Coordinates of C-alpha atoms in Angstrom, one line a residue:
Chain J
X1 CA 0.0 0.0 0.0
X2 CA 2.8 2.5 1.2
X3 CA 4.8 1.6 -1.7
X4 CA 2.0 2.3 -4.4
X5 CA 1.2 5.2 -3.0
X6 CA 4.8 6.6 -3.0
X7 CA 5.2 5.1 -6.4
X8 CA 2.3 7.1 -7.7
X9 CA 3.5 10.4 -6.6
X10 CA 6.0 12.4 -9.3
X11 CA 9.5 12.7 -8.8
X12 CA 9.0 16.1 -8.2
X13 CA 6.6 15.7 -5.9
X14 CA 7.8 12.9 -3.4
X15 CA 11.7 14.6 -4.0
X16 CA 11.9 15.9 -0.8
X17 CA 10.1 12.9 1.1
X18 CA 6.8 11.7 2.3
X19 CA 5.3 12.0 5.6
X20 CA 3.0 9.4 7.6
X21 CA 1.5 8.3 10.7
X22 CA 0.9 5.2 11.8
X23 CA 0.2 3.0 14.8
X24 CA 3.1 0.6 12.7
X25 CA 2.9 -1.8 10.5
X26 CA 2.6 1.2 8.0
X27 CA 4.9 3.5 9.6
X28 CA 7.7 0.3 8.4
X29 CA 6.1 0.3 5.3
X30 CA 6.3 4.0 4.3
X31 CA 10.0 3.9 5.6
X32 CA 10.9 0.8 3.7
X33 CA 9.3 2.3 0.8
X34 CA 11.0 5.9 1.4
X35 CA 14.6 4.1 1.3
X36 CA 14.0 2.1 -1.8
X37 CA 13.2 5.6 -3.4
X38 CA 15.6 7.0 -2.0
X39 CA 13.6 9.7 -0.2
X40 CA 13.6 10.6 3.6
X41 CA 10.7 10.2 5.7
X42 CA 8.8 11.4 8.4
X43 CA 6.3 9.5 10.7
X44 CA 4.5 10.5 13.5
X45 CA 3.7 7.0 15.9
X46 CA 2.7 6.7 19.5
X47 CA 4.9 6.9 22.3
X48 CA 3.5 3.5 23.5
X49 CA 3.8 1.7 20.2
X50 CA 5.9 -1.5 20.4
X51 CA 9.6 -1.2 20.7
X52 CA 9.8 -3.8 17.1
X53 CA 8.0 -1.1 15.6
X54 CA 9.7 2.3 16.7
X55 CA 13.0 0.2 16.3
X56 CA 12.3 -0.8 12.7
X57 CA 11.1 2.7 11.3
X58 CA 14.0 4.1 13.0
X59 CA 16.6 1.5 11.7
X60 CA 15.1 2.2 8.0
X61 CA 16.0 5.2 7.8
X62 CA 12.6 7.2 9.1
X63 CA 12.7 10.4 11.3
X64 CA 10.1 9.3 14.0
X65 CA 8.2 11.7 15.7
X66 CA 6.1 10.0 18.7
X67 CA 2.9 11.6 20.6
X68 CA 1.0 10.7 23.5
X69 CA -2.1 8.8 22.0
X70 CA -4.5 9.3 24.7
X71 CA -3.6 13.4 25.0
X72 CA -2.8 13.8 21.1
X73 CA -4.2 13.9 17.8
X74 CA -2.0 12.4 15.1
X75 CA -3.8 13.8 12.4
X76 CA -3.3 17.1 14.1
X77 CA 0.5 16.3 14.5
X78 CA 0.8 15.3 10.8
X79 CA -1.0 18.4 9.7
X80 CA 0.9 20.9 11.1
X81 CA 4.3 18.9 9.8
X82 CA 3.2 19.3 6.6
X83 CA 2.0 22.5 6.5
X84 CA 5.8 23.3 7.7
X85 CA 7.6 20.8 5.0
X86 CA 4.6 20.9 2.4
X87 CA 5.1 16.9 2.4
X88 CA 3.1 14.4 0.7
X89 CA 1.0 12.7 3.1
X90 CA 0.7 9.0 3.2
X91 CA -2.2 7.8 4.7
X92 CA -2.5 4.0 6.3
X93 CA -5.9 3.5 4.9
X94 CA -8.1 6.1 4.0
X95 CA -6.4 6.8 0.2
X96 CA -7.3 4.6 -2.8
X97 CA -4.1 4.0 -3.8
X98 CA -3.0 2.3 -0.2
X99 CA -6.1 0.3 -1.0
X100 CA -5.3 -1.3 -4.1
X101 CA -1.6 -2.1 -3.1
X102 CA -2.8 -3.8 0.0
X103 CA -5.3 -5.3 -2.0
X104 CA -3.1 -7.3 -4.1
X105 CA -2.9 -9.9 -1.2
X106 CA -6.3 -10.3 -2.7
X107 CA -4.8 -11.3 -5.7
X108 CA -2.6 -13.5 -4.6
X109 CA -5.0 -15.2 -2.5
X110 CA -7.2 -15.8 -5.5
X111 CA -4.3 -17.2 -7.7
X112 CA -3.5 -19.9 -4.5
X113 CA -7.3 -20.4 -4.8
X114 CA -7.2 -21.2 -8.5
X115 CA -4.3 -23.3 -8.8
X116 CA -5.7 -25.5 -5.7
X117 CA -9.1 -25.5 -7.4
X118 CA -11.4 -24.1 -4.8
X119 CA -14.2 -22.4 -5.5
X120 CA -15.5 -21.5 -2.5
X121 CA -13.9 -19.3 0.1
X122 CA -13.9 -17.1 2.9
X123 CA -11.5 -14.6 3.6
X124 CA -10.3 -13.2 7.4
X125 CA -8.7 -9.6 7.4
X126 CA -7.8 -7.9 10.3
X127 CA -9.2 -4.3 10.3
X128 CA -8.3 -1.1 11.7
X129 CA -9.3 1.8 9.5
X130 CA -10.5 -1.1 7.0
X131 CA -8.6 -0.6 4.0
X132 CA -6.3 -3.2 4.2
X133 CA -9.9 -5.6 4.5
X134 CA -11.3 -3.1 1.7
X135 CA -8.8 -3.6 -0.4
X136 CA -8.7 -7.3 -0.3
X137 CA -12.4 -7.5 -1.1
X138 CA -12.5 -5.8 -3.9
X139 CA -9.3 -7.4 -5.6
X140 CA -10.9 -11.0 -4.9
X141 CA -14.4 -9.8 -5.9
X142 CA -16.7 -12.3 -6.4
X143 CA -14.2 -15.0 -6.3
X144 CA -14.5 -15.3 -2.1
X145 CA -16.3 -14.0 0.5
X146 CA -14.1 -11.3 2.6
X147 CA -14.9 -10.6 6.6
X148 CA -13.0 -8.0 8.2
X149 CA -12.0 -8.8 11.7
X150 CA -11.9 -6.2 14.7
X151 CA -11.2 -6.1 18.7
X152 CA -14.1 -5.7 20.7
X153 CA -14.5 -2.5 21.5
X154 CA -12.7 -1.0 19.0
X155 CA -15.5 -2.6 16.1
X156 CA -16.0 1.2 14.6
X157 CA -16.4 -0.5 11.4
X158 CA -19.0 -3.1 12.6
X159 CA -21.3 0.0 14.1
X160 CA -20.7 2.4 11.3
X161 CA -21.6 -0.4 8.7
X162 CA -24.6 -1.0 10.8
X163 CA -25.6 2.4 10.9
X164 CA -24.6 3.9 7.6
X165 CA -22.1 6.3 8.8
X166 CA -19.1 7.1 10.4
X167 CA -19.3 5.6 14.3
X168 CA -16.3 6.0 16.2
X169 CA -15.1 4.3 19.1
X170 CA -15.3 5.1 22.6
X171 CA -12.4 6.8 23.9
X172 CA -9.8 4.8 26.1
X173 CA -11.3 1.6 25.3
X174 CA -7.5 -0.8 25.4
X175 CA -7.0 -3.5 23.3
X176 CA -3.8 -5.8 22.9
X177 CA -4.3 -5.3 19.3
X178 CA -1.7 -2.0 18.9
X179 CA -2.2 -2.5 14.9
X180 CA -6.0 -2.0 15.4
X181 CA -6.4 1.1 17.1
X182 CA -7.7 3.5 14.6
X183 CA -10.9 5.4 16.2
X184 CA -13.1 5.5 13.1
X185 CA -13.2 4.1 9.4
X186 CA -13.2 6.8 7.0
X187 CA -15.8 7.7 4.2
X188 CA -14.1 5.6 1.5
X189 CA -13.5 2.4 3.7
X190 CA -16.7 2.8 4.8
X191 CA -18.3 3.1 1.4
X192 CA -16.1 0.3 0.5
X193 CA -17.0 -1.9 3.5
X194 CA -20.6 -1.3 3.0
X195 CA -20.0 -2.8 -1.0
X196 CA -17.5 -5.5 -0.7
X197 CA -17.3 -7.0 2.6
X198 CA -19.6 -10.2 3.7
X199 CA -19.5 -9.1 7.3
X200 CA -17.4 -7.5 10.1
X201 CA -16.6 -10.2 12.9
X202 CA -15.1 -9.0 16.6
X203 CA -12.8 -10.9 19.1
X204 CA -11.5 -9.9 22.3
X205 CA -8.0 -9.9 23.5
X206 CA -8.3 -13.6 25.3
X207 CA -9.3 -14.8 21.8
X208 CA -6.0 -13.6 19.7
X209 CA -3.6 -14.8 22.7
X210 CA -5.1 -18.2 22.0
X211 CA -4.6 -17.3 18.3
X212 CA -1.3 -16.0 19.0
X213 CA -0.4 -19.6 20.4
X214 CA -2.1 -21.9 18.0
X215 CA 0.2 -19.9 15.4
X216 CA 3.0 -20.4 18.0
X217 CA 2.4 -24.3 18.2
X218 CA 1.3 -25.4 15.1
X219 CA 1.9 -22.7 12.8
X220 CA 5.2 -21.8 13.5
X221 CA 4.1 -18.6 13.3
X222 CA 5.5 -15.2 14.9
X223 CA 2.0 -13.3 14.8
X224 CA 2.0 -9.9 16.6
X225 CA -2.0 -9.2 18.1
X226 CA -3.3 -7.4 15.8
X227 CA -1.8 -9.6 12.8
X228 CA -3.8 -12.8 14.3
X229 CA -7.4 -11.1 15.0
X230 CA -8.7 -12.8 11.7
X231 CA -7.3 -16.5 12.9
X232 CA -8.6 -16.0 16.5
X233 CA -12.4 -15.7 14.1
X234 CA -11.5 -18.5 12.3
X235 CA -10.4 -20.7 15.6
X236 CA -13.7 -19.3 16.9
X237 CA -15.7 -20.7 13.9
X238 CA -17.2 -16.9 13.1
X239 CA -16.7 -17.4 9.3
X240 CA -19.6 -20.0 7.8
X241 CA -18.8 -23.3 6.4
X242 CA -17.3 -22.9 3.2
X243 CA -14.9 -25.0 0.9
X244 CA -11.8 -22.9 2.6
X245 CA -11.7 -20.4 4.8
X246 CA -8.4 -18.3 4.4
X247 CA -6.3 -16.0 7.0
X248 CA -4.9 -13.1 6.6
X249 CA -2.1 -12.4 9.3
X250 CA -1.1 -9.4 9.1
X251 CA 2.1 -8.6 10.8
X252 CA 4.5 -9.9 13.0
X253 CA 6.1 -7.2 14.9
X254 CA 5.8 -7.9 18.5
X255 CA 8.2 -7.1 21.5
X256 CA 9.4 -10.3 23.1
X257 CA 7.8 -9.5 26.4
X258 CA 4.3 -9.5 25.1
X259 CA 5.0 -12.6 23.3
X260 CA 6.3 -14.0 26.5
X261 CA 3.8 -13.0 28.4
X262 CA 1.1 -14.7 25.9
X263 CA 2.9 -18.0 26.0
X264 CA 2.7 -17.8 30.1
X265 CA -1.3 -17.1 30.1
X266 CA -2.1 -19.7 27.4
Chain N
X1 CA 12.5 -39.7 5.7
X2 CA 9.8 -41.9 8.1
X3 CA 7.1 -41.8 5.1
X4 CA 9.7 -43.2 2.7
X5 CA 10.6 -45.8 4.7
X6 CA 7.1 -46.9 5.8
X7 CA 6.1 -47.0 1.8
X8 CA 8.9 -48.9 0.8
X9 CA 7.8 -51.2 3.6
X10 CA 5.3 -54.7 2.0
X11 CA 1.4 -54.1 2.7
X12 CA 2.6 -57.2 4.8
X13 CA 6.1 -56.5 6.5
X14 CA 4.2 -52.8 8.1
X15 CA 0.4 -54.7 8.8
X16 CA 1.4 -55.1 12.6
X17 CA 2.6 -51.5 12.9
X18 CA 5.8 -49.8 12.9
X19 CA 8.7 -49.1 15.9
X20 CA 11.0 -46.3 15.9
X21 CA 13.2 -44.3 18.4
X22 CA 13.7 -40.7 18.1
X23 CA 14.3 -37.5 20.5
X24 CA 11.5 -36.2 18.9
X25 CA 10.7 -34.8 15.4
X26 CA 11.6 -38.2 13.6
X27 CA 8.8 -39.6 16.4
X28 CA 6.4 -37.3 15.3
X29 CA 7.6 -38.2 11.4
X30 CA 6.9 -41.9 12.4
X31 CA 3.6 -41.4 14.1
X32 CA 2.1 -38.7 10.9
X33 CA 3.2 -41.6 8.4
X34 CA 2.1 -44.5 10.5
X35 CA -1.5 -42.4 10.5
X36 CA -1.6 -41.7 7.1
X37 CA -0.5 -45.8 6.2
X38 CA -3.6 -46.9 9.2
X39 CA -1.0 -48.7 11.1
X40 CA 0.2 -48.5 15.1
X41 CA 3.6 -46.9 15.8
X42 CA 5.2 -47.3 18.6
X43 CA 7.9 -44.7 19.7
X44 CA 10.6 -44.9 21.9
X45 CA 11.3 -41.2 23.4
X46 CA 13.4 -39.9 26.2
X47 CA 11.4 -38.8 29.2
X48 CA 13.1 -35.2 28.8
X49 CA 12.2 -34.6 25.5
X50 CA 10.5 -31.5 24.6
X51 CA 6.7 -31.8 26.1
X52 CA 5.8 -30.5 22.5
X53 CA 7.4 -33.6 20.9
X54 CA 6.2 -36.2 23.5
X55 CA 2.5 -34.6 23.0
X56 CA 2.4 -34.2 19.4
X57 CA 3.6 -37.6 19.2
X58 CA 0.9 -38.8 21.3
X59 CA -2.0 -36.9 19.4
X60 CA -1.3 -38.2 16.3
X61 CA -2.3 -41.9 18.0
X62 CA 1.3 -43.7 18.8
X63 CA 2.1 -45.5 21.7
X64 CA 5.3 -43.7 23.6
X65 CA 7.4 -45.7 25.6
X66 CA 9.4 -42.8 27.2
X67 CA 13.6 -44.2 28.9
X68 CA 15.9 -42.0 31.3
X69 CA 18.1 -40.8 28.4
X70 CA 21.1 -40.6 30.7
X71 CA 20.6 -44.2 31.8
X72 CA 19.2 -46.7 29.4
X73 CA 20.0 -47.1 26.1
X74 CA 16.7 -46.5 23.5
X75 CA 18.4 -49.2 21.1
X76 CA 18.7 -51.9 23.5
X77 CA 14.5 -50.8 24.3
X78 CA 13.8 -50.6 20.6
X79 CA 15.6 -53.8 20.2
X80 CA 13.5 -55.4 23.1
X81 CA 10.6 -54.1 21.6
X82 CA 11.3 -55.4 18.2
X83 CA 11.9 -58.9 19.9
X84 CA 8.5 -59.1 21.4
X85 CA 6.3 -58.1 18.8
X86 CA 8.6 -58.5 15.5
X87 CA 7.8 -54.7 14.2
X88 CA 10.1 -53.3 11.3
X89 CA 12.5 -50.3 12.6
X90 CA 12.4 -47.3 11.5
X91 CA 15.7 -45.8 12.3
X92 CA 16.2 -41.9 12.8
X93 CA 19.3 -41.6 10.1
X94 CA 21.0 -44.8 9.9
X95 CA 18.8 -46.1 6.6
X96 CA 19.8 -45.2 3.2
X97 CA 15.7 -44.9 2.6
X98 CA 15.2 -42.7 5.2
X99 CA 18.3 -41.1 4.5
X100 CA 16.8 -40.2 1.1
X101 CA 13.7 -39.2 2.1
X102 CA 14.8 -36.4 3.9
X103 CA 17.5 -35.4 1.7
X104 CA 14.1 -34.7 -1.0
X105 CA 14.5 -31.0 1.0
X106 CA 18.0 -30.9 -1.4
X107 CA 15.6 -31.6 -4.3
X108 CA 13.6 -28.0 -3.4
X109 CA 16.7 -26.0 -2.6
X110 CA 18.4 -27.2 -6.0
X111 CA 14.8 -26.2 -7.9
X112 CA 14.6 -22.7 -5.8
X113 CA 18.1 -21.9 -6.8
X114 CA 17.9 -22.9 -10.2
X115 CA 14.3 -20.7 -10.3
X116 CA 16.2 -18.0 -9.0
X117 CA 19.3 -18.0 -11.3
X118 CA 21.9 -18.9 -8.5
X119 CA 24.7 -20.9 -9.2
X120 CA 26.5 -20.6 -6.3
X121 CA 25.2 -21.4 -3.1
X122 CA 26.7 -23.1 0.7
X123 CA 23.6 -25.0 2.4
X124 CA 23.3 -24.9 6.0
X125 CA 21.8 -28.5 8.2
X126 CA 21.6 -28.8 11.6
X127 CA 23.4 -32.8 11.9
X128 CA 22.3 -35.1 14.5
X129 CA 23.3 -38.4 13.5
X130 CA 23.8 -37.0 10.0
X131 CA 21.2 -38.2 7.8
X132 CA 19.6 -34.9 6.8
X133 CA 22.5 -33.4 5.5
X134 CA 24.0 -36.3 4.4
X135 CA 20.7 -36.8 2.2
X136 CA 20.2 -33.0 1.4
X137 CA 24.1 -33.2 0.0
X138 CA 23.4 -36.3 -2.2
X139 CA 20.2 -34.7 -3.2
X140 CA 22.4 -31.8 -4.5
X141 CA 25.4 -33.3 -5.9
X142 CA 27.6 -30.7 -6.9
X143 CA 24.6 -28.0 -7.3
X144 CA 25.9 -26.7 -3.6
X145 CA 28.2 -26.9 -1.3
X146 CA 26.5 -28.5 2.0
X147 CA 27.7 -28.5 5.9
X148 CA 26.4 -30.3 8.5
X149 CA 25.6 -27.7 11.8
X150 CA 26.2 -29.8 15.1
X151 CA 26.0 -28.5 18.8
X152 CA 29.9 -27.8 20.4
X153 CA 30.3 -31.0 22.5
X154 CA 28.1 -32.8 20.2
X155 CA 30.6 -32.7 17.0
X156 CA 30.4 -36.0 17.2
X157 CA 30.4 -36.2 12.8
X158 CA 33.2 -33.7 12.6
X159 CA 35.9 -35.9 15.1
X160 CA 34.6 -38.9 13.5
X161 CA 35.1 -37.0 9.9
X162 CA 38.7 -36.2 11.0
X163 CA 39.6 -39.5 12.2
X164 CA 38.2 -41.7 9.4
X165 CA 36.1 -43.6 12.1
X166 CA 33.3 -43.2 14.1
X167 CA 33.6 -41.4 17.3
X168 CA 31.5 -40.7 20.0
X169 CA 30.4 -37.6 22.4
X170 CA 31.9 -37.6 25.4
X171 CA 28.8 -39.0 28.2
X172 CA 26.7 -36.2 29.5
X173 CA 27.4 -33.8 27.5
X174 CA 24.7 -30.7 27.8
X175 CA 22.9 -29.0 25.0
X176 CA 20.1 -27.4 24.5
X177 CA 19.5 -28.8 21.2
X178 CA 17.6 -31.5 21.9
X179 CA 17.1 -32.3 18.4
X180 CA 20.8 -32.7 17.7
X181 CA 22.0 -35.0 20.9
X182 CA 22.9 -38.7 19.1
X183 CA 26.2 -40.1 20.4
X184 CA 27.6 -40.7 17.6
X185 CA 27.3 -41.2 13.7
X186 CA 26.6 -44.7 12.0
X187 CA 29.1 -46.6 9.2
X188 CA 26.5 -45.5 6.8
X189 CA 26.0 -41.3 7.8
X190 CA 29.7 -41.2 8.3
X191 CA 30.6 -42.7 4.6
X192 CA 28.4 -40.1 3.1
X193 CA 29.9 -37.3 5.3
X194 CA 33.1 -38.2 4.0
X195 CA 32.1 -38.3 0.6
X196 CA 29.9 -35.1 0.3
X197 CA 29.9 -32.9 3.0
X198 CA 31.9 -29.5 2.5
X199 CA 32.4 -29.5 5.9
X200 CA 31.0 -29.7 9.8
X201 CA 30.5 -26.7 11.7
X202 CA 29.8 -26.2 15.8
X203 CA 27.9 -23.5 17.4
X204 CA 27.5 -23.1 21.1
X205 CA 23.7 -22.7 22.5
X206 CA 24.2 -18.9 23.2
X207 CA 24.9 -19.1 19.0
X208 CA 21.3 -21.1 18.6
X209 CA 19.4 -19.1 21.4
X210 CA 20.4 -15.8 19.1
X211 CA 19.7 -17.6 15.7
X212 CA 15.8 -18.2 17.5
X213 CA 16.2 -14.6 18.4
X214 CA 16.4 -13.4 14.6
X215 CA 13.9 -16.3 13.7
X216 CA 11.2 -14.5 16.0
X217 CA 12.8 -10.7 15.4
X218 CA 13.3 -11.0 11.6
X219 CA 11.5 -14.4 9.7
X220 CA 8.4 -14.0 12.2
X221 CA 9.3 -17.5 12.5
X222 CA 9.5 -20.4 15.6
X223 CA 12.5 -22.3 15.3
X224 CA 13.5 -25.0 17.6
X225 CA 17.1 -24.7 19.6
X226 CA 17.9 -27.8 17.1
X227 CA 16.4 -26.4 14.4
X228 CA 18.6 -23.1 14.6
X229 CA 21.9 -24.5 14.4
X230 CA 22.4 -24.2 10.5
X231 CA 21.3 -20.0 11.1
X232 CA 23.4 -19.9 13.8
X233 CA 26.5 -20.9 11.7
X234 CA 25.3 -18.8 9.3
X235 CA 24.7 -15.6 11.5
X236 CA 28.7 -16.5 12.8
X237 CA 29.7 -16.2 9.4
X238 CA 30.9 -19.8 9.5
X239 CA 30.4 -20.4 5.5
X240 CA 32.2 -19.1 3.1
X241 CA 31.1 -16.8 1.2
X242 CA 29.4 -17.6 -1.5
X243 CA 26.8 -16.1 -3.9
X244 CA 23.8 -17.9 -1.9
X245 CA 23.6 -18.8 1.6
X246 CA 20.5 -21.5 2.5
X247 CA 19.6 -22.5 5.8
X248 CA 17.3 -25.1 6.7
X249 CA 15.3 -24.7 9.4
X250 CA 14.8 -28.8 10.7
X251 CA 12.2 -28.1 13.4
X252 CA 10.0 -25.6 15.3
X253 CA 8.9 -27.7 18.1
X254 CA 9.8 -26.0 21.4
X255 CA 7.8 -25.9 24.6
X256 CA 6.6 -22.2 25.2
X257 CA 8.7 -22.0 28.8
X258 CA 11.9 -22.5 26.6
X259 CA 11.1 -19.8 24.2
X260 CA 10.4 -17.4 26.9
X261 CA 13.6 -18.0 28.7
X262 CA 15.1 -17.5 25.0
X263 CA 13.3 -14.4 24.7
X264 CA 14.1 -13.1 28.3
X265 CA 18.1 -14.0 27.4
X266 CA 18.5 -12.5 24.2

């Protein structure tokens, strides 16, 4: 998604770097993309994000600019560093562009699909803002059924699908899942969710540790919270019975204490 | 390696059921194949083997007859057992079939290189008694340059290398490779050694804890302390360099408690 959008952008316009927040996952992704451009970066994260996450933006390269998530806005943070550097602005989901580059793990989904001969699928995505769940289901289109997965308390995408707008969260509810913090979907992933996704499931934090260790134990699998929300609905049975139901995990960056401390309580 | 064995095995000569000893993956190998074939297996495990191991082992229907590892001997049980009820052996490494079986993992390294244009490559394998890598070097032929990765104390294949005949650890020697603790190579593993390894490498188990480390940091990936021993060489800069380095990763079944203490050292 991150590299799409960047890759979109004239050289001119992304010569003197891009600027992003993120709770992560995207912040690596935008500073990944950023080197292979050659470009700087800038990304605003929160103070509390996990140490994997700082430590990778940092070590790619990225200027990191933290904020205290509770007291700050982001968007706020972002908009003023633009206005200051007149940077593009990479968003983590609510841009097309991110979309349809995340989506492409729709693609490839449906191309392991078709050489295995199924026909009938669901799909679990983890969702935050929704785009990475958005994306998916609108690359796979009618070839599979795609559910977007969120932590209870923080299903904003649920309640606005429900009620046909934008619903945001309640403020302070905590989640282990740091990827899936976002407090609202916005009007495109909305729109988007509304036209492409089968349903919108939610699991609570006792459900992704137990997800967390199945992919510990019989995956093999370092999945970070967030990354295993749409396995913990699949070991729950949320999806229906289909031909195959396919996960989505979507990231691995955890700090070894939480993973230790997941492998104690399960 | 097991599955191989077992099919080359007459509808008659595996009716009764198979018998194997193993510290643990080749048990769970045994057990999987005996499933898939609808015959018993019975396993002959060391009480201190992984709880993992013993439990996978056990859910896949065999019967384990667990022995003080420091004590008794698992051939003289295994031969006892074979005595009784006159069930064909699978051995962990000393059988050319079984040998071959696992060396099929040469097979997809040599097509992944080709695929990838590499011509040059040194290939990593954690060495027990030495049949893996002795079968993944066959499997190559002169496609790669393949070493054999054994715990320091347990180097076992490279003294026995050096001195033309086969010589054992020294009694009680402490590893935390489970995976990798046979006392010494057979006629057979030895031969091939000779003939086709590149060499033997050792790496101590604070080398293995920190190749689990960048399996869980970097591949998002559970590795066993056996399992780790090739990307432990690897990480040391043991091989040569070369224009590909591959590392196979022979297990990733560790109890949780071990991974945690990993994670708290490293």
């Amino acid at each position: 998604g991150a590299y799409n959008k960047i890759a979109s952008l004239s050289a001119e316009e992304r010569s003197r770097g891009v600027l992003a927040y993120s709770s992560g996952n995207h912040a690596v992704a935008v500073a990944l993309s950023a080197k292979l451009f050659g470009i700087p970066a800038t990304i605003v994260m929160p103070a509390d994000a996990p140490r994997a996450k700082l430590e990778r933006t940092r070590a790619l390269g990225a200027k990191v600019i933290t904020y205290d998530r509770l007291r700050e806005s982001r968007e706020e943070i972002a908009a003023r560093v633009k206005a200051e550097h007149d940077l593009p602005l990479v968003k983590p989901f609510d841009d097309a562009l991110v979309m349809a580059g995340q989506g492409t793990i729709g693609l490839e989904i449906a191309d392991d699909l078709a050489a295995l001969g199924v026909s009938e699928a669901a799909v679990l995505v983890p969702a935050s803002g929704g785009g990475l769940a958005g994306g998916v289901a609108i690359a796979m289109g009618d070839r599979a059924r795609v559910y977007a997965v969120e932590p209870e308390g923080h299903d904003d995408l649920a309640r606005s699908r429900a009620a046909g707008r934008i619903v945001a969260n309640a403020p302070g509810v905590r989640s282990i899942c740091d990827a899936l913090m976002a407090q609202e979907p916005s009007e495109l992933t909305l729109s988007v969710a509304q036209d492409n996704l089968a349903g919108v499931f939610a699991v609570s934090d006792d459900d992704v540790r137990r997800a967390m260790r199945f992919g510990f134990d019989e995956l093999k699998l370092v999945i970070e919270p967030g990354g295993a929300a749409g396995l913990a609905a699949a070991l729950k049975g949320l999806a229906s019975r289909v031909e195959a139901l396919v996960v989505v995990a979507s990231g691995g960056n955890v700090d070894a204490e939480m993973f230790a401390d997941m492998l104690a309580r399960t």
